[in-house]
Amino acid sequence: MNLILLDPGEVDGEGRVELFDGRAVHAQTVLKVAPGSEIRVGLLDGPRGVAAVEAVAGGAVVLRCRFEAAAPERPAVDLLLALPRPKVMRRLWAQVAALGVGQIILTNAARVERQYFDTHVLAPDSYAPLLIEGLQQARDTRVPPVSIHRRFKVLIEDDLDALSDAGIRLMAHPSAATAGAILAARMPSRVLLAIGPEGGWNAFERDLLAAHGFTAVGMGPRTLRTDTACIALLAVVHEAIAAAERVNAASR
Amino acid sequence: MNLILLDPGEVDGEGRVELFDGRAVHAQTVLKVAPGSEIRVGLLDGPRGVAAVEAVAGGAVVLRCRFEAAAPERPAVDLLLALPRPKVMRRLWAQVAALGVGQIILTNAARVERQYFDTHVLAPDSYAPLLIEGLQQARDTRVPPVSIHRRFKVLIEDDLDALSDAGIRLMAHPSAATAGAILAARMPSRVLLAIGPEGGWNAFERDLLAAHGFTAVGMGPRTLRTDTACIALLAVVHEAIAAAERVNAASR
């Protein structure tokens, strides 16, 4: 936990908050705070800041926070992910939030098993703490919105334009050109990255995605498991956006 | 399993092999082979090839293999990893092998707990099947050698030069410049990538790595868990090497 996230409702008008839960335990046992210590904090979906520890008593920790003026920017990559099996999805929530996604759009696909949708992994009570864990790891405050879509065709044809304003749409496909090769030729902008199920998008799904502006993007000759591909491609796309921004900054 | 790996000792002089184990089950239940089917195969540490199914009888599958002339190239990235906790290490073996590493060098570090070394996760019987799983996923045949080092200083000062001939050495450090920025200015070559423990390399370790040619490399402003960082940085470094090779090929 590299930043402790607070709900705006927890903090009083003076920036004071009293923690009793796992965050208080973490502050005492891992960060080893004492009165006078300073720790990093953030407001959920708001600015980051620094908190001075005012008191440590019993299980509680009292903080006095000063927040920055603005919230961090929303990460520049939206993720469209064919729902993986529950065990894999459970592992991905925190990692995806840590890598940084503007939102998470989960979809059905031909090679997704129907029962994957009936698990508690998809209940907000189940995934919200995992997203927060990832944000606290990465020092972000913005909880990515999650939407779940059981009809792939309706999602792509009718709902996607309203969900994501990303100017560049990419779909993972093993044999395609790599993200660097594709993004180097484009302006930096928001990217919507679609990652298929284990076994890949089928031909109908690939054609529908292509018809809606998705360019195939690969990771070289190696075929990866969905969860590895998801982390690897998010990292490569973030890096490509950063590289394009460096080129743009240098040419200004 | 996108390729079935065979031990050279299993294959007779005519390229014939009879499988009884999990590979036979996979061929029948997932690949649904029948006499006349062709499937992808590879020889451990040797060439890839194609096998015609000659017979399916009881639990056994008989293949007749034709192999390519040469083994695939060794992946261009060597991984030096401070040993993570056993649960994380168990998850990483297959993913790291799938992403492609020339070798895996595991080391102690100040923030590695001693008991991590005493687990069966580090026994070859335990990790070899996981490495093979990752290779079969990625259609590679080259099993990355694994070495385990309990003394960080001895490893870096005395043993590392003989272990890895990588011309570029990078160490993960959250606030450093990104891999693309660092590698864009260098010729493509083998890379040795060092990833620290949860909590990072300490100052002594960073100084020792820097004194032995390691350049710090980050993933932007976000701090990642070791396992996420490991996958993300391997992907980004592979992509940067591919990009440098594209530039080189274009300028030839």
XYZ file of C-alpha atoms in Angstrom:
504
model
C 0.000 0.000 0.000
C 1.863 3.050 -1.272
C -1.023 5.407 -0.599
C -4.007 5.088 1.725
C -7.317 5.793 0.011
C -10.013 7.608 1.940
C -13.675 8.069 1.171
C -14.554 11.793 0.957
C -17.301 11.138 3.535
C -14.709 9.987 6.080
C -12.807 13.266 6.109
C -14.116 16.258 8.058
C -13.930 19.914 7.009
C -10.492 20.287 8.628
C -9.035 17.350 6.667
C -9.164 15.114 9.755
C -9.963 11.396 9.542
C -9.916 8.612 12.136
C -9.132 5.167 10.796
C -10.032 1.918 12.593
C -9.968 -0.708 9.865
C -7.266 -2.533 7.878
C -5.794 0.816 6.871
C -5.109 1.627 10.530
C -3.483 -1.782 10.989
C -1.356 -1.222 7.876
C -0.313 2.258 9.038
C 0.802 0.890 12.397
C 2.354 -2.451 11.482
C 3.824 -1.811 8.026
C 4.330 1.953 7.835
C 5.083 2.024 11.600
C 3.591 5.501 12.003
C 3.822 7.576 15.169
C 2.432 11.040 15.955
C 4.256 13.424 13.642
C 4.801 10.868 10.839
C 3.649 11.808 7.363
C 2.050 9.314 4.989
C 0.638 9.455 1.484
C -3.128 9.550 1.194
C -5.703 10.048 -1.528
C -9.406 10.757 -1.805
C -11.353 8.170 -3.779
C -11.799 9.642 -7.277
C -10.210 12.845 -5.978
C -6.791 14.365 -5.328
C -3.771 12.792 -3.694
C -2.210 14.375 -0.646
C -0.106 14.002 2.459
C -1.387 13.295 5.964
C 0.283 14.060 9.245
C -0.370 11.460 11.935
C -1.993 13.282 14.858
C -2.584 10.360 17.162
C -2.170 6.599 17.405
C -4.361 5.121 20.129
C -5.584 1.573 20.536
C -6.455 0.338 17.072
C -7.115 3.821 15.709
C -4.973 6.233 13.748
C -5.948 9.901 13.430
C -4.730 11.724 10.331
C -4.820 15.361 9.284
C -4.745 15.537 5.476
C -3.695 18.192 2.989
C -4.813 17.410 -0.551
C -3.490 18.573 -3.902
C -5.633 20.864 -6.044
C -6.583 18.344 -8.717
C -7.223 14.614 -9.026
C -4.697 12.584 -11.080
C -5.533 12.141 -14.725
C -7.629 9.182 -15.763
C -5.329 6.484 -17.255
C -5.253 6.697 -21.046
C -6.153 3.075 -21.767
C -9.639 1.582 -21.542
C -9.781 -2.203 -21.303
C -12.337 -4.340 -23.121
C -11.863 -7.859 -21.818
C -13.654 -11.075 -22.711
C -14.543 -12.438 -19.300
C -11.869 -14.928 -18.197
C -12.541 -17.751 -15.774
C -13.238 -16.562 -12.229
C -9.859 -17.537 -10.767
C -8.033 -15.541 -13.431
C -10.412 -12.577 -13.158
C -9.904 -12.465 -9.397
C -6.154 -12.148 -9.933
C -6.506 -9.496 -12.628
C -8.590 -6.846 -10.811
C -5.767 -5.435 -8.692
C -3.097 -5.811 -11.355
C -5.173 -4.071 -14.005
C -6.026 -1.238 -11.625
C -2.340 -0.897 -10.722
C -1.239 -0.769 -14.364
C -3.879 1.886 -14.950
C -7.125 1.617 -16.908
C -9.705 4.329 -17.565
C -12.462 1.743 -17.323
C -13.045 -2.004 -17.496
C -15.582 -3.303 -19.994
C -16.222 -7.016 -19.519
C -17.918 -8.893 -22.312
C -19.213 -12.263 -23.341
C -17.689 -13.946 -26.417
C -18.155 -17.267 -28.181
C -15.307 -18.846 -26.250
C -16.391 -17.512 -22.842
C -18.251 -20.077 -20.760
C -21.672 -18.875 -19.645
C -21.210 -19.828 -16.004
C -18.329 -17.339 -15.705
C -21.000 -14.627 -15.438
C -22.667 -16.233 -12.428
C -19.790 -15.878 -10.004
C -19.432 -13.508 -7.106
C -16.160 -12.312 -8.668
C -18.388 -9.966 -10.677
C -20.201 -8.530 -7.662
C -19.022 -4.986 -6.841
C -18.606 -6.023 -3.187
C -16.137 -8.609 -4.393
C -14.084 -6.630 -6.897
C -14.167 -3.096 -5.457
C -11.667 -3.921 -2.652
C -9.347 -5.518 -5.242
C -9.481 -2.441 -7.480
C -8.716 -0.276 -4.448
C -5.797 -2.550 -3.536
C -4.354 -1.990 -7.023
C -4.898 1.771 -6.864
C -3.225 1.987 -3.452
C -0.287 0.002 -4.852
C 0.074 2.366 -7.828
C -0.724 5.598 -5.925
C -3.808 6.317 -7.966
C -7.205 7.463 -6.693
C -9.466 6.933 -9.681
C -11.563 3.799 -9.415
C -12.090 2.526 -12.959
C -15.794 2.100 -13.745
C -16.728 -1.506 -14.502
C -19.482 -2.545 -16.889
C -20.541 -6.086 -17.728
C -22.024 -7.020 -21.088
C -23.572 -10.380 -21.889
C -24.233 -9.626 -25.557
C -21.036 -8.977 -27.497
C -22.765 -7.811 -30.688
C -24.984 -5.317 -28.860
C -21.971 -4.026 -26.951
C -19.847 -3.448 -30.052
C -22.605 -2.186 -32.349
C -24.767 -0.152 -30.000
C -23.123 0.613 -26.660
C -19.385 1.006 -27.165
C -19.311 4.487 -28.692
C -21.119 5.898 -25.671
C -18.906 3.963 -23.226
C -15.447 4.866 -24.536
C -14.281 7.956 -26.383
C -10.836 6.425 -27.078
C -9.570 7.559 -30.484
C -7.536 4.404 -31.083
C -9.048 0.921 -30.848
C -6.819 -2.140 -30.699
C -7.658 -5.835 -30.450
C -5.160 -8.421 -29.284
C -4.405 -11.009 -31.951
C -1.348 -13.262 -31.670
C 0.059 -12.903 -35.184
C -0.560 -9.177 -35.612
C 2.041 -6.397 -35.652
C 3.183 -5.223 -32.235
C 1.694 -2.253 -30.405
C 4.826 -0.155 -30.804
C 4.758 -0.530 -34.584
C 1.092 0.454 -34.717
C 1.118 3.281 -32.191
C 4.380 4.873 -33.353
C 2.545 6.114 -36.444
C -0.391 7.615 -34.503
C -0.834 10.638 -32.287
C -0.935 9.900 -28.574
C -4.529 9.727 -27.475
C -6.778 7.484 -25.472
C -6.613 3.822 -26.466
C -9.311 1.155 -26.121
C -7.643 -2.250 -25.905
C -9.727 -5.396 -26.516
C -8.438 -8.722 -25.214
C -10.210 -11.913 -26.216
C -10.943 -15.097 -24.311
C -8.589 -18.056 -23.906
C -8.587 -19.434 -27.468
C -9.057 -15.953 -28.930
C -11.845 -13.994 -30.586
C -13.587 -16.083 -33.250
C -13.777 -14.910 -36.884
C -17.191 -13.263 -36.441
C -15.976 -11.334 -33.408
C -12.739 -10.252 -35.113
C -14.688 -9.061 -38.159
C -17.172 -7.152 -36.005
C -14.363 -5.504 -34.035
C -12.510 -4.645 -37.261
C -15.705 -3.149 -38.708
C -15.891 -0.940 -35.614
C -12.408 0.464 -35.927
C -10.268 -2.063 -34.025
C -6.763 -2.690 -35.389
C -5.181 -6.062 -34.552
C -2.157 -5.816 -32.287
C 0.157 -8.647 -31.227
C 3.025 -9.423 -28.898
C 5.418 -10.937 -31.443
C 5.455 -14.620 -32.376
C 4.616 -15.911 -28.879
C 1.046 -16.778 -27.900
C 0.266 -15.787 -24.317
C -2.366 -16.789 -21.809
C -5.152 -14.201 -21.494
C -4.021 -12.921 -18.121
C -0.380 -12.604 -19.181
C -1.430 -10.956 -22.451
C -3.657 -8.530 -20.568
C -0.843 -7.307 -18.308
C 1.779 -7.383 -21.070
C -0.315 -5.450 -23.595
C -1.489 -2.867 -21.059
C 2.168 -2.257 -20.186
C 3.261 -2.033 -23.827
C 0.400 0.314 -24.776
C 1.106 2.597 -21.802
C 4.769 2.645 -22.809
C 3.895 3.420 -26.445
C 1.670 6.314 -25.355
C 4.475 7.629 -23.122
C 6.918 7.338 -26.042
C 4.570 9.229 -28.371
C 4.166 11.935 -25.717
C 7.974 12.236 -25.432
C 8.236 12.707 -29.210
C 5.459 15.289 -29.125
C 6.977 17.166 -26.194
C 10.376 17.219 -27.951
C 8.868 18.627 -31.164
C 6.973 21.422 -29.408
C -1.023 -25.987 -25.204
C -0.142 -24.582 -28.626
C 2.680 -27.025 -29.198
C 3.422 -30.402 -27.617
C 6.968 -30.692 -26.301
C 8.765 -34.014 -26.649
C 11.955 -35.222 -25.042
C 14.518 -36.185 -27.718
C 14.788 -39.591 -25.993
C 11.093 -40.277 -26.635
C 11.367 -39.997 -30.418
C 12.754 -42.898 -32.464
C 14.979 -42.629 -35.560
C 11.940 -42.384 -37.831
C 10.461 -39.442 -35.895
C 7.848 -41.703 -34.264
C 6.688 -41.180 -30.670
C 3.948 -42.826 -28.632
C 2.374 -40.627 -25.946
C 0.482 -41.967 -22.938
C 0.533 -39.114 -20.451
C -1.219 -35.757 -20.102
C -0.089 -34.828 -23.594
C -2.051 -37.769 -25.027
C -5.094 -36.685 -23.022
C -4.704 -33.117 -24.272
C -4.316 -34.287 -27.896
C -7.513 -36.314 -27.667
C -9.779 -34.132 -25.539
C -8.706 -30.593 -26.472
C -7.105 -30.925 -29.920
C -9.528 -33.779 -30.760
C -6.985 -35.516 -32.981
C -7.759 -38.500 -35.207
C -5.478 -40.509 -37.492
C -4.388 -38.118 -40.226
C -4.581 -34.954 -38.041
C -1.529 -32.747 -37.868
C -0.416 -31.049 -34.672
C 2.452 -28.772 -33.703
C 5.288 -30.382 -31.785
C 8.746 -29.416 -30.573
C 11.822 -31.134 -29.235
C 12.924 -29.904 -25.824
C 15.783 -27.440 -26.468
C 15.584 -28.384 -30.143
C 13.601 -27.558 -33.268
C 9.861 -27.173 -33.672
C 7.968 -29.318 -36.151
C 4.706 -30.851 -37.262
C 3.461 -34.313 -36.359
C 0.975 -36.448 -38.228
C -1.234 -38.539 -35.951
C -0.717 -42.167 -36.968
C -2.919 -43.866 -34.429
C -5.200 -43.139 -31.466
C -5.780 -46.245 -29.391
C -6.898 -46.513 -25.771
C -5.127 -43.712 -23.934
C -2.237 -43.567 -26.387
C -1.532 -41.323 -29.336
C 1.127 -42.243 -31.910
C 2.771 -39.364 -33.764
C 5.158 -39.232 -36.688
C 7.175 -35.983 -36.460
C 9.019 -33.861 -39.015
C 11.233 -31.246 -37.397
C 12.617 -27.957 -38.716
C 16.344 -27.643 -39.328
C 17.145 -25.344 -36.403
C 15.922 -24.671 -32.881
C 14.222 -21.307 -32.242
C 16.490 -18.527 -31.044
C 17.020 -18.095 -27.341
C 14.856 -15.171 -26.078
C 16.884 -11.964 -25.920
C 16.100 -11.093 -22.297
C 17.682 -12.695 -19.244
C 15.787 -12.239 -15.983
C 17.451 -11.545 -12.649
C 14.716 -11.718 -10.039
C 14.849 -11.230 -6.288
C 13.012 -14.299 -5.043
C 9.349 -13.437 -4.443
C 7.162 -15.260 -1.957
C 6.413 -18.854 -2.980
C 2.807 -18.244 -4.050
C 3.901 -15.478 -6.405
C 6.889 -17.450 -7.710
C 4.633 -20.412 -8.475
C 2.449 -18.169 -10.637
C 5.410 -16.583 -12.415
C 7.218 -19.651 -13.778
C 4.843 -20.352 -16.664
C 4.175 -16.697 -17.447
C 7.870 -15.810 -17.564
C 8.627 -18.811 -19.782
C 5.752 -17.826 -22.081
C 6.921 -14.221 -22.370
C 10.403 -15.529 -23.192
C 13.546 -15.410 -21.078
C 17.019 -16.628 -21.953
C 17.543 -17.704 -18.373
C 16.183 -17.117 -14.862
C 18.621 -15.986 -12.185
C 16.987 -15.983 -8.740
C 18.687 -14.089 -5.960
C 18.463 -13.196 -2.334
C 18.160 -9.514 -1.353
C 17.768 -7.592 1.895
C 13.981 -7.534 1.540
C 13.656 -11.212 0.603
C 12.592 -13.396 3.519
C 14.983 -16.268 4.167
C 12.323 -18.940 4.331
C 11.380 -18.253 0.702
C 14.442 -20.329 -0.239
C 13.274 -23.386 1.654
C 10.176 -24.095 -0.374
C 9.585 -26.840 -2.888
C 8.710 -24.122 -5.438
C 12.469 -23.974 -6.059
C 12.881 -27.708 -6.661
C 13.380 -28.524 -10.356
C 10.680 -31.216 -10.077
C 8.317 -28.484 -9.035
C 9.151 -25.726 -11.525
C 10.204 -27.676 -14.636
C 6.598 -28.659 -15.532
C 5.529 -25.016 -15.106
C 8.303 -23.786 -17.409
C 7.265 -26.408 -19.970
C 3.630 -25.310 -19.649
C 4.703 -21.748 -20.502
C 6.849 -22.877 -23.430
C 4.019 -24.998 -24.840
C 1.715 -21.973 -24.530
C 4.176 -19.730 -26.405
C 5.342 -22.365 -28.928
C 8.907 -22.281 -27.724
C 11.184 -25.258 -27.064
C 14.055 -23.725 -25.137
C 13.840 -24.366 -21.419
C 15.417 -21.364 -19.679
C 18.200 -22.448 -17.327
C 17.456 -21.559 -13.688
C 20.109 -20.684 -11.133
C 19.535 -19.813 -7.478
C 21.859 -17.510 -5.554
C 21.681 -16.948 -1.822
C 24.399 -14.294 -1.715
C 23.512 -11.202 -3.707
C 26.941 -9.575 -3.469
C 28.763 -12.699 -4.629
C 26.325 -13.084 -7.498
C 26.733 -9.530 -8.757
C 30.471 -9.172 -8.141
C 31.773 -12.638 -8.995
C 29.265 -14.799 -10.858
C 27.106 -12.607 -13.075
C 29.560 -11.952 -15.909
C 29.966 -15.685 -16.486
C 26.199 -16.281 -16.264
C 24.900 -13.656 -18.687
C 26.561 -12.112 -21.714
C 23.774 -9.528 -22.130
C 25.209 -6.246 -23.391
C 22.552 -4.117 -21.710
C 21.762 -4.382 -18.003
C 18.620 -2.825 -16.578
C 17.261 -2.726 -13.024
C 13.623 -1.977 -12.271
C 13.195 1.149 -10.175
C 9.805 2.862 -9.886
C 10.823 6.448 -10.531
C 13.326 5.786 -13.342
C 12.899 6.560 -17.039
C 10.894 4.006 -18.991
C 12.459 1.135 -20.927
C 11.500 2.594 -24.294
C 13.324 5.847 -23.530
C 16.449 3.984 -22.451
C 16.518 1.294 -25.128
C 15.627 3.591 -28.049
C 19.117 5.073 -27.788
C 20.901 1.698 -27.760
C 21.564 -0.987 -30.343
C 19.351 -4.042 -30.021
C 21.205 -6.713 -28.154
C 20.636 -9.113 -25.317
C 19.229 -7.471 -22.184
C 19.619 -8.572 -18.554
C 16.650 -7.273 -16.561
C 16.873 -7.171 -12.744
C 13.648 -6.991 -10.732
C 13.830 -6.394 -7.004
C 11.786 -7.747 -4.120
C 8.473 -6.373 -2.864
C 9.639 -3.073 -1.341
C 12.441 -2.736 -3.889
C 16.211 -3.086 -3.911
C 17.770 -1.272 -0.958
C 20.366 1.478 -1.457
C 23.341 -0.893 -1.130
C 21.866 -3.229 -3.723
C 21.030 -0.420 -6.138
C 24.555 0.983 -5.807
C 26.129 -2.429 -6.375
C 23.943 -3.035 -9.439
C 24.756 0.438 -10.785
C 28.473 -0.186 -10.235
C 28.097 -3.333 -12.333
C 26.516 -1.633 -15.297
C 22.793 -1.714 -14.487
C 20.732 1.294 -15.632
C 17.536 2.006 -13.693
C 14.373 1.534 -15.711
C 10.813 2.320 -14.628
C 7.220 1.917 -15.710
C 6.132 5.524 -15.397
C 4.778 7.052 -12.200
C 2.918 3.936 -11.048
C 4.470 1.508 -8.565
C 3.645 -2.102 -9.383
C 3.666 -5.342 -7.419
C 6.731 -7.487 -8.217
C 4.813 -10.029 -10.251
C 2.981 -7.396 -12.285
C 6.236 -5.468 -12.785
C 8.005 -8.627 -13.885
C 5.469 -9.395 -16.622
C 5.034 -5.750 -17.627
C 8.761 -5.016 -17.905
C 9.542 -8.252 -19.760
C 6.827 -7.305 -22.273
C 8.063 -3.729 -22.632
C 11.707 -4.773 -23.035
C 10.804 -7.404 -25.658
C 8.787 -4.753 -27.495
C 11.668 -2.249 -27.299
C 14.096 -4.830 -28.728
C 11.616 -5.604 -31.531
C 11.276 -1.868 -32.241
C 15.058 -1.396 -32.366
C 15.288 -4.370 -34.745
C 12.646 -2.798 -36.995
C 14.638 0.442 -37.126
C 17.834 -1.479 -37.886
C 16.182 -3.564 -40.597
C 14.763 -0.426 -42.209
C 18.153 1.320 -42.247
C 19.959 -1.624 -43.832
